[in-house]
Short mmCIF file of C-alpha atoms in Angstrom, two decimals:
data_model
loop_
_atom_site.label_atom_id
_atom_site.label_comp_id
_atom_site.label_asym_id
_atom_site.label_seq_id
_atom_site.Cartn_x
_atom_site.Cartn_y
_atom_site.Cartn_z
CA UNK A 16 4.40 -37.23 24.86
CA UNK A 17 1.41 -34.38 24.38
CA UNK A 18 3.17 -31.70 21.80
CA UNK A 19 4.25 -28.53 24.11
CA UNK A 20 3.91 -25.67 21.06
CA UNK A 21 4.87 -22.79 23.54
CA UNK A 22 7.86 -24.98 24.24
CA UNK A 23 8.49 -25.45 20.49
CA UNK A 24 8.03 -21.87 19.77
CA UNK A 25 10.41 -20.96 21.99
CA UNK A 26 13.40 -22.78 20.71
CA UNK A 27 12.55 -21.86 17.15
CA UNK A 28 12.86 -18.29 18.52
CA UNK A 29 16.59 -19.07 19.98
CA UNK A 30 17.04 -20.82 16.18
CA UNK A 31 17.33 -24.17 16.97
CA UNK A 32 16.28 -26.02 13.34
CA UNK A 33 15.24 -29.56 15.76
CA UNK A 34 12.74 -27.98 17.26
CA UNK A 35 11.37 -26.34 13.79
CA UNK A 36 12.14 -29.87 12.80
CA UNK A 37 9.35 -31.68 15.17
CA UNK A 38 6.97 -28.19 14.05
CA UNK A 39 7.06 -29.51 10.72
CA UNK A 40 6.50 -32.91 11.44
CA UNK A 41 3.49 -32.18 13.38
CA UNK A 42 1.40 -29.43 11.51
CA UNK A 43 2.83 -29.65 7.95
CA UNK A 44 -0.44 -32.29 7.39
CA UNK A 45 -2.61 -29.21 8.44
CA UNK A 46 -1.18 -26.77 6.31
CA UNK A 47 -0.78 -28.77 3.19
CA UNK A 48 -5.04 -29.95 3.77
CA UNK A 49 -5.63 -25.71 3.59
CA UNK A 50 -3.18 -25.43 0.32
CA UNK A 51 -4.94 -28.67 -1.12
CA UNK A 52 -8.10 -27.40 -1.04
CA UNK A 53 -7.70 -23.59 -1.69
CA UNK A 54 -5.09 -24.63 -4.64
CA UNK A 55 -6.71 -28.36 -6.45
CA UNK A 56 -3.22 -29.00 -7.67
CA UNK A 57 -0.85 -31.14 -5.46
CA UNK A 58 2.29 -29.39 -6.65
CA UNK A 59 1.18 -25.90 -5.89
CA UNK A 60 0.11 -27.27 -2.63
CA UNK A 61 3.24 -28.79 -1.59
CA UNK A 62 5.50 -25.59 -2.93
CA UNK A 63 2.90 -23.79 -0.92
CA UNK A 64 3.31 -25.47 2.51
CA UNK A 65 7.21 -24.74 1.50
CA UNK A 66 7.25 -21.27 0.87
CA UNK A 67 4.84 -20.93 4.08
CA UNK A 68 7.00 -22.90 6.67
CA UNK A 69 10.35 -20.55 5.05
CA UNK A 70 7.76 -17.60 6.44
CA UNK A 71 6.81 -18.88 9.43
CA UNK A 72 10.43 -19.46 10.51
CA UNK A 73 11.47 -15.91 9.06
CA UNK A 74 8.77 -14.42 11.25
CA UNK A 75 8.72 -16.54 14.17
CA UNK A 76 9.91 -13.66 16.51
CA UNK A 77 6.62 -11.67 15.35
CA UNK A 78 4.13 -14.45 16.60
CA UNK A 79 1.83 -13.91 19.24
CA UNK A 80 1.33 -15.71 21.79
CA UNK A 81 -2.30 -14.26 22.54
CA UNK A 82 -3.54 -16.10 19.12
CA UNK A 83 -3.49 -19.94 18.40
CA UNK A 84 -0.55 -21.43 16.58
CA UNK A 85 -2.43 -23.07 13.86
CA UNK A 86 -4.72 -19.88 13.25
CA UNK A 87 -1.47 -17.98 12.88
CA UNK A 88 -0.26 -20.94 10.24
CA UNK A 89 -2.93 -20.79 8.36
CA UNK A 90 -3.63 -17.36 7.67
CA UNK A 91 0.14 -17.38 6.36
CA UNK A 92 -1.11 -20.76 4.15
CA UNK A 93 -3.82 -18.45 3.18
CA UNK A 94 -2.22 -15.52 2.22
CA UNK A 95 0.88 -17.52 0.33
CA UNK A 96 -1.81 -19.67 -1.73
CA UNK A 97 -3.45 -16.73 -2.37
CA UNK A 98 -0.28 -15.15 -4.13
CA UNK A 99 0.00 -18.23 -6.25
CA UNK A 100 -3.40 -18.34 -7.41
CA UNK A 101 -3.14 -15.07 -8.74
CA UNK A 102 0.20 -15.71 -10.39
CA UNK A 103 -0.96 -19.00 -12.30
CA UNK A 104 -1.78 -18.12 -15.63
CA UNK A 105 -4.27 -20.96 -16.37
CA UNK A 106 -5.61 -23.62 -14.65
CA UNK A 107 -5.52 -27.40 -15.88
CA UNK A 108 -9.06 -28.19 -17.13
CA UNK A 109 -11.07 -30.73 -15.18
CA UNK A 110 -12.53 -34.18 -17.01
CA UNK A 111 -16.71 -33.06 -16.51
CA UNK A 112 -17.80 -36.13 -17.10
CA UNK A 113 -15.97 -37.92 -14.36
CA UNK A 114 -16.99 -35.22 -12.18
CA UNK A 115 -20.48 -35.64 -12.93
CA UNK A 116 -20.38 -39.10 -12.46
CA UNK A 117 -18.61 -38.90 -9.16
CA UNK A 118 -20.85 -36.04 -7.83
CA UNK A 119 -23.91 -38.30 -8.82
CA UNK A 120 -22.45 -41.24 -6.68
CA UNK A 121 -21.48 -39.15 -3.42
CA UNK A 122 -25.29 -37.81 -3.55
CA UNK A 123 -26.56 -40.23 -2.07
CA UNK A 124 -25.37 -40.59 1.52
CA UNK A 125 -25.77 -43.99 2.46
CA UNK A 126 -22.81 -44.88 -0.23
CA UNK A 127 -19.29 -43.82 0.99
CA UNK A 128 -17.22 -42.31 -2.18
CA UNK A 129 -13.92 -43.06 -2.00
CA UNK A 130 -12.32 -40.19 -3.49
CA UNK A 131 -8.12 -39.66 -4.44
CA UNK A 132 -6.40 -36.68 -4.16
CA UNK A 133 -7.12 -35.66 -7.85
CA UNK A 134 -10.93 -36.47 -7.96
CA UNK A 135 -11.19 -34.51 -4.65
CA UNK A 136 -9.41 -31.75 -6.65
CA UNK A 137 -11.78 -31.51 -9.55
CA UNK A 138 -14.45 -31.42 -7.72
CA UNK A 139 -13.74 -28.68 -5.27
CA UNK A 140 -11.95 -27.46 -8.68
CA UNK A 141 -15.70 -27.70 -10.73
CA UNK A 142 -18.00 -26.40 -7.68
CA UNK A 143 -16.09 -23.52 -6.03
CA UNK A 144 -13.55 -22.05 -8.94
CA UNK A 145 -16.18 -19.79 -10.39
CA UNK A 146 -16.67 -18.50 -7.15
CA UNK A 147 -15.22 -15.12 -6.19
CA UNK A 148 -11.80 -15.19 -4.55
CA UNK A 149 -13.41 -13.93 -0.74
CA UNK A 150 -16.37 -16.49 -0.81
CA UNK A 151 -14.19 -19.52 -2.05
CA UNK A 152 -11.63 -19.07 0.59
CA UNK A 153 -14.14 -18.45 2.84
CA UNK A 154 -15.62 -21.94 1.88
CA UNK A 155 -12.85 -24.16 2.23
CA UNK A 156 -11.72 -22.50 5.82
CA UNK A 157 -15.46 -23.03 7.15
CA UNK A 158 -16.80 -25.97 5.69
CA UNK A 159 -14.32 -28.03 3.90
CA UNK A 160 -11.11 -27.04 7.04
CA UNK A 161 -13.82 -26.47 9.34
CA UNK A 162 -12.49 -23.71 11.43
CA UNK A 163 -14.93 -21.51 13.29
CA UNK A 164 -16.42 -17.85 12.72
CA UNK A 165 -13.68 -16.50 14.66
CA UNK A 166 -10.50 -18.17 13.38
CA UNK A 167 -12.00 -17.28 9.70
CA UNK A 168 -12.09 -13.74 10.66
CA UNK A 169 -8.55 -13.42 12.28
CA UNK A 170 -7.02 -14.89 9.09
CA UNK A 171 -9.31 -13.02 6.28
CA UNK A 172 -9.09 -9.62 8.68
CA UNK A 173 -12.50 -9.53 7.94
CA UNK A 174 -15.38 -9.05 10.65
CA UNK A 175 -17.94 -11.67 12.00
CA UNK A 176 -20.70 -10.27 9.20
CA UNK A 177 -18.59 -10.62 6.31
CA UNK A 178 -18.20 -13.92 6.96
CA UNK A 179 -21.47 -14.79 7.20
CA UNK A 180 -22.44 -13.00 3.97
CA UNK A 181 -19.57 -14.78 1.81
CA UNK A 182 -20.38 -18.00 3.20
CA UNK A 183 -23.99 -18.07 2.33
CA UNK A 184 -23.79 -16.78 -1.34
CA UNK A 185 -20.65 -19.49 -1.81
CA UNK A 186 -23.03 -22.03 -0.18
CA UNK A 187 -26.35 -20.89 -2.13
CA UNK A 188 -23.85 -21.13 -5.58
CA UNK A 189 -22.39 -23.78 -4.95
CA UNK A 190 -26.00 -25.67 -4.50
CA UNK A 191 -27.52 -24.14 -7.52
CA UNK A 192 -24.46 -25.84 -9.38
CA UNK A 193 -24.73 -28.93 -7.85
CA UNK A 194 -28.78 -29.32 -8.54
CA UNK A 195 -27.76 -28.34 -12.43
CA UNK A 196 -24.99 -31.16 -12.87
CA UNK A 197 -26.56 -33.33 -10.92
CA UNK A 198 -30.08 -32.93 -12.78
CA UNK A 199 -28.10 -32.73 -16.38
CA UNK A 200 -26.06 -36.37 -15.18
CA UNK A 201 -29.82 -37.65 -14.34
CA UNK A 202 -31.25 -36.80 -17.37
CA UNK A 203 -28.74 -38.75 -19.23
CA UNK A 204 -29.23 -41.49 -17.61
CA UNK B 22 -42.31 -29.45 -3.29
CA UNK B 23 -39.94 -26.51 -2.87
CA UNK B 24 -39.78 -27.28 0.48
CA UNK B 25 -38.83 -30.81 -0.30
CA UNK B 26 -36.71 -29.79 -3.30
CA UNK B 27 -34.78 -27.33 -0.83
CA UNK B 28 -34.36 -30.23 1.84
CA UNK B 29 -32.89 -32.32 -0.90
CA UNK B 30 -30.71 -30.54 -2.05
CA UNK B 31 -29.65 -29.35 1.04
CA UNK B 32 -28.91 -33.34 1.51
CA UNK B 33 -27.06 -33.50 -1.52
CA UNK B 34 -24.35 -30.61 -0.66
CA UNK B 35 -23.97 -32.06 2.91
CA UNK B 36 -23.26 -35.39 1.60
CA UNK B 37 -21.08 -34.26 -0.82
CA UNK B 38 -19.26 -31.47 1.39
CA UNK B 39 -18.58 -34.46 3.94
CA UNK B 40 -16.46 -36.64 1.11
CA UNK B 41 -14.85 -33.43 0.35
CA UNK B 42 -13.93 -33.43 4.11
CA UNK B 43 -11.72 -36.20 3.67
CA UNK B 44 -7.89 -35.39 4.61
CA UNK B 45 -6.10 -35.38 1.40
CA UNK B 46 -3.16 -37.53 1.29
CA UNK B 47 0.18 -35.90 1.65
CA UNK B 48 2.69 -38.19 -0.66
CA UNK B 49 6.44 -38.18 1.26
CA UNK B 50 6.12 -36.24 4.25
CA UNK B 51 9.74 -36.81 5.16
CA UNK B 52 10.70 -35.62 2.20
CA UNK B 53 8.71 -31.67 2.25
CA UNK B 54 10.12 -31.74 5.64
CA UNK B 55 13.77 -32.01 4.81
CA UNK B 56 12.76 -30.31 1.57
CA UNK B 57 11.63 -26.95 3.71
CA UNK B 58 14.88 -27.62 6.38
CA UNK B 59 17.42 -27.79 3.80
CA UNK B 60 15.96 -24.37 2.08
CA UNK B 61 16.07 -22.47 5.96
CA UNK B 62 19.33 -23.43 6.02
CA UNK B 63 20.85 -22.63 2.31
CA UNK B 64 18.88 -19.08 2.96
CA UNK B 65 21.00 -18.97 5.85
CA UNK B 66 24.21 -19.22 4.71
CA UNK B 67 23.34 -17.08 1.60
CA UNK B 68 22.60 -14.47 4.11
CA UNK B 69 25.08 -14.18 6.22
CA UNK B 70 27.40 -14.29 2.75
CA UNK B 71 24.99 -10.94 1.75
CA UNK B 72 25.21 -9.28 4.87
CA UNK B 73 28.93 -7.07 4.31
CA UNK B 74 27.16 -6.26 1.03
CA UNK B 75 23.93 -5.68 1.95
CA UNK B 76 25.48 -3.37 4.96
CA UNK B 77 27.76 -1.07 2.00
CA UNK B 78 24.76 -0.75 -0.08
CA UNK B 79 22.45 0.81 2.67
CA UNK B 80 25.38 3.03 3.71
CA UNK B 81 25.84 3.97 -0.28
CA UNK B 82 22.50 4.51 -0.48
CA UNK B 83 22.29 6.36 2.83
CA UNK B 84 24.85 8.60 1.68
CA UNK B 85 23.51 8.88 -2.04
CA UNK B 86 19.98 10.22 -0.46
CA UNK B 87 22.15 12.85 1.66
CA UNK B 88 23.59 13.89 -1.48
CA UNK B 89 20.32 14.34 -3.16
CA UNK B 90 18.62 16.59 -0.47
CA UNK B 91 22.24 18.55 0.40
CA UNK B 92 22.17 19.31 -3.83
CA UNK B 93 18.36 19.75 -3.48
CA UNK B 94 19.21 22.51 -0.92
CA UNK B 95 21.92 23.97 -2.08
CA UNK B 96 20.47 24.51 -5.93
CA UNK B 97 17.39 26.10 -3.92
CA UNK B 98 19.59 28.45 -1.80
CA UNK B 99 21.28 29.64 -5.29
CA UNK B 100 17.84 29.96 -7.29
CA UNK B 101 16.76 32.34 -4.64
CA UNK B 102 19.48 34.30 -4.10
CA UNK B 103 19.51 34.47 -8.01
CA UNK B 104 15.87 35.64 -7.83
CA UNK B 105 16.26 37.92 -5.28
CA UNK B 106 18.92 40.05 -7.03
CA UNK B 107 16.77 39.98 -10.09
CA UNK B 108 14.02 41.24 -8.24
CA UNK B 109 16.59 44.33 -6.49
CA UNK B 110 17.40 45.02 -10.23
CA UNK B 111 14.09 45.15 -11.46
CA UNK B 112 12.98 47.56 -8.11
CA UNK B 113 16.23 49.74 -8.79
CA UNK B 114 15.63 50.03 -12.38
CA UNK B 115 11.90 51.28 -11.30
CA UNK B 116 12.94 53.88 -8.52
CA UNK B 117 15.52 55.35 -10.90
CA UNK B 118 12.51 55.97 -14.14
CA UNK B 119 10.46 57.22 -10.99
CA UNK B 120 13.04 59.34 -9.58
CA UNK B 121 13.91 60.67 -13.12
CA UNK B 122 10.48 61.25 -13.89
CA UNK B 123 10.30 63.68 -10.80
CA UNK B 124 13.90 65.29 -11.20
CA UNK B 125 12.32 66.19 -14.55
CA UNK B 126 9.26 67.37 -13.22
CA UNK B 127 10.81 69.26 -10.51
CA UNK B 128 12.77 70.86 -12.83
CA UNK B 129 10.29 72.01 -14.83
CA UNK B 130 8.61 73.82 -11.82
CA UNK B 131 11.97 75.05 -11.00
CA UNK B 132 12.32 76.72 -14.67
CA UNK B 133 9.52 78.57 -14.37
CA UNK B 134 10.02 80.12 -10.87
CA UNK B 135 13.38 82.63 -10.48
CA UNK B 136 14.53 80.29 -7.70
CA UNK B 137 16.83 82.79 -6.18
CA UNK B 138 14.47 85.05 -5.38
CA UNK B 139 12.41 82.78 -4.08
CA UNK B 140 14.42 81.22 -1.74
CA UNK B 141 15.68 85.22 -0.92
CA UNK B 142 11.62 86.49 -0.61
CA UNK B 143 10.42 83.21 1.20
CA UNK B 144 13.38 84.21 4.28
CA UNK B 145 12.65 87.72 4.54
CA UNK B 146 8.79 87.00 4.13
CA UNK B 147 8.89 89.53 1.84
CA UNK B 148 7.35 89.10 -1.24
CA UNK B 149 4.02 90.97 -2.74
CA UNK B 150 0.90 89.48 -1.21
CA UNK B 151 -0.95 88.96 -4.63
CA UNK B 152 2.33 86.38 -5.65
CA UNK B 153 2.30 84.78 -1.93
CA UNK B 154 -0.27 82.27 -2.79
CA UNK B 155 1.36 81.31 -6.13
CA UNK B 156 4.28 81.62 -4.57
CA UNK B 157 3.51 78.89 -1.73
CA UNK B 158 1.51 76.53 -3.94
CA UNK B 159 4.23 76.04 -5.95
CA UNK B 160 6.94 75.36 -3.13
CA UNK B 161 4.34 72.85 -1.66
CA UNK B 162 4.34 71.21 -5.48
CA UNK B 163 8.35 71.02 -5.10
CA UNK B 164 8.55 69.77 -2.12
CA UNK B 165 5.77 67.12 -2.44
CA UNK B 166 7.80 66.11 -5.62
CA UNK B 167 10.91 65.95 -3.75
CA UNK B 168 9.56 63.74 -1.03
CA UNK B 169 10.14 60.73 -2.79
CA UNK B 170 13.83 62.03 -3.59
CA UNK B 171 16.90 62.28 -1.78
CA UNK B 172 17.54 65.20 0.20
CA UNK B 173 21.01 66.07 -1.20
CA UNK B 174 19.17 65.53 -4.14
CA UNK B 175 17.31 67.86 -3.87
CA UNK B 176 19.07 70.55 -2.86
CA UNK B 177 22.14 70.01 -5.36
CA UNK B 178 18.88 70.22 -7.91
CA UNK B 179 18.31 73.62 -6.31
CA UNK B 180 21.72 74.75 -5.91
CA UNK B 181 21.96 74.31 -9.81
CA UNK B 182 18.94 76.70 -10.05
CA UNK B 183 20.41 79.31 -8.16
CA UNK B 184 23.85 79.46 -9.76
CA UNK B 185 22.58 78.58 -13.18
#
């Protein structure tokens, strides 16, 4: 049965808790990737998708129609990982070495790395947490969530350019790291 | 070779970005959802147990900010009434040195002119020509001086002259 979220929406609004039930069920997968990958910690993620879900039923009678569910979800995701990010004191410190050594194996495309939850983590974690707040988010919602331009731009309130600009400086970063742990990991070998 | 280098690289990230793609696995799904239901409804009842207070507080505080502004008012109405009688004070104080200043210079003028007879000569227009000037210039000094005074003033002033 094809999941009606106009339907949904609308019994949420008249507070029926099944319906949110069956919202949950079917986007809490989406919204826990986005807090995953802005976040590296599973915890945080989870409390994340929690403390989101408690705002999207709060504000449920402030959602419009006019923009699509899951852009709406995840700009709350967004904004509530945010928050935490800034209220963690300090970061756990990633293993380098088994970084390295996993960033050297994915390299090479023709070899599929099969990565856990934690290893995905650090490595996000090692590439993209240097990385100024706008151009990290930025990141993960185009190329690791892969959203488009203009869902990036309704959740970041930022225009069309902007994007564009923090995407290419997190990309062009992000490279310049990868070529120097790459070429350090080589040069041990 | 940069160009190559560049395309390499650019191989590299894509590769890499594409693991990275990978749907990370969320551990007890049942469990965040019945985690995030139970909390909606906990925050429910803990509301509607809030509400009676919450409602006196916003009156109380409703009521306390009234306060505030009717005090605020009420202390400015009494500063400037308070100000404003200082200020009468302070403009009655300076009339009366003023007015003193000219009772004493009109009496001065008064000394030196027999009043009586000038009040007499100035109705029958009859006083000696070579005096008239004199005579006139210093009624005009009197009478500019007592322009600032009060009319019964004035004249009582006068009245003590003649019956001095």
């Amino acid at each position: 049965m094809p999941f009606e979220i106009e339907k949904i929406i609308k019994e949420i609004k008249e507070g029926k808790q099944e319906a949110f039930r069956k919202l949950l069920e079917e986007y809490q997968q989406y919204a826990f990737n986005l807090a995953f990958r802005i976040l590296c910690n599973e915890e945080e993620a989870r409390d994340t998708v929690q403390d989101s879900f408690i705002k999207i039923w709060k504000k449920i009678n402030g959602y419009d129609a006019n923009i699509k569910f899951t852009t709406w979800m995840y700009k709350i995701v967004t904004n509530t990982a945010i928050d935490r990010i800034r209220s963690i004191k300090r970061q756990k410190s990633v293993n380098l070495d088994s970084v390295t050594e996993k960033l050297y194996q994915m390299q090479d495309e023709s070899t599929e790395a099969n990565l856990n939850n934690k290893e995905m983590a650090d490595i996000i974690k090692t590439l993209a947490n240097d990385l100024p707040e706008k151009q990290k988010i930025v990141f993960v919602l185009r190329d690791l969530q892969e959203l488009n331009s203009k869902e990036v731009e309704t959740i970041l309130e930022i225009n069309e350019t902007q994007v564009k600009s923090n995407l290419y400086h997190a990309r062009k970063t992000i490279k310049e790291k990868l070529t120097e742990i790459i070429s350090f990991e080589r040069s041990q070998r | 070779m940069s160009k190559n280098k560049h395309i390499n690289d650019d191989i590299k990230f894509n590769s890499i970005l594409e693991s990275l793609k990978k749907i990370p696995i969320l551990e007890n799904p049942e469990q965040l959802t019945d985690s995030i239901l139970n909390k909606i409804e906990n925050q429910n009842d803990n509301d509607n147990a809030r509400r009676p207070i919450q409602r006196t507080i916003m009156i109380m505080q409703r009521v306390l900010a009234a306060a505030s502004i009717a005090l605020l008012i009420v202390f400015g109405v009494e500063q400037y009434i308070f100000v404003d009688k200082v200020i009468q004070l302070e403009n009655r104080n300076s009339d009366l040195e003023q007015k003193s200043q000219k009772i004493k210079g009109l009496n001065f003028l008064l000394k030196n002119i027999d009043v009586k007879k000038l009040m007499m000569a100035e109705k029958e227009n009859k006083y000696p020509e070579k005096d008239q000037k004199f005579i006139k210039y210093k009624i005009q000094q009197a009478r500019l001086l007592a322009l600032n005074l009060n009319r019964s003033e004035v004249k009582n002033l006068i009245k003590e002259r003649l019956y001095e």
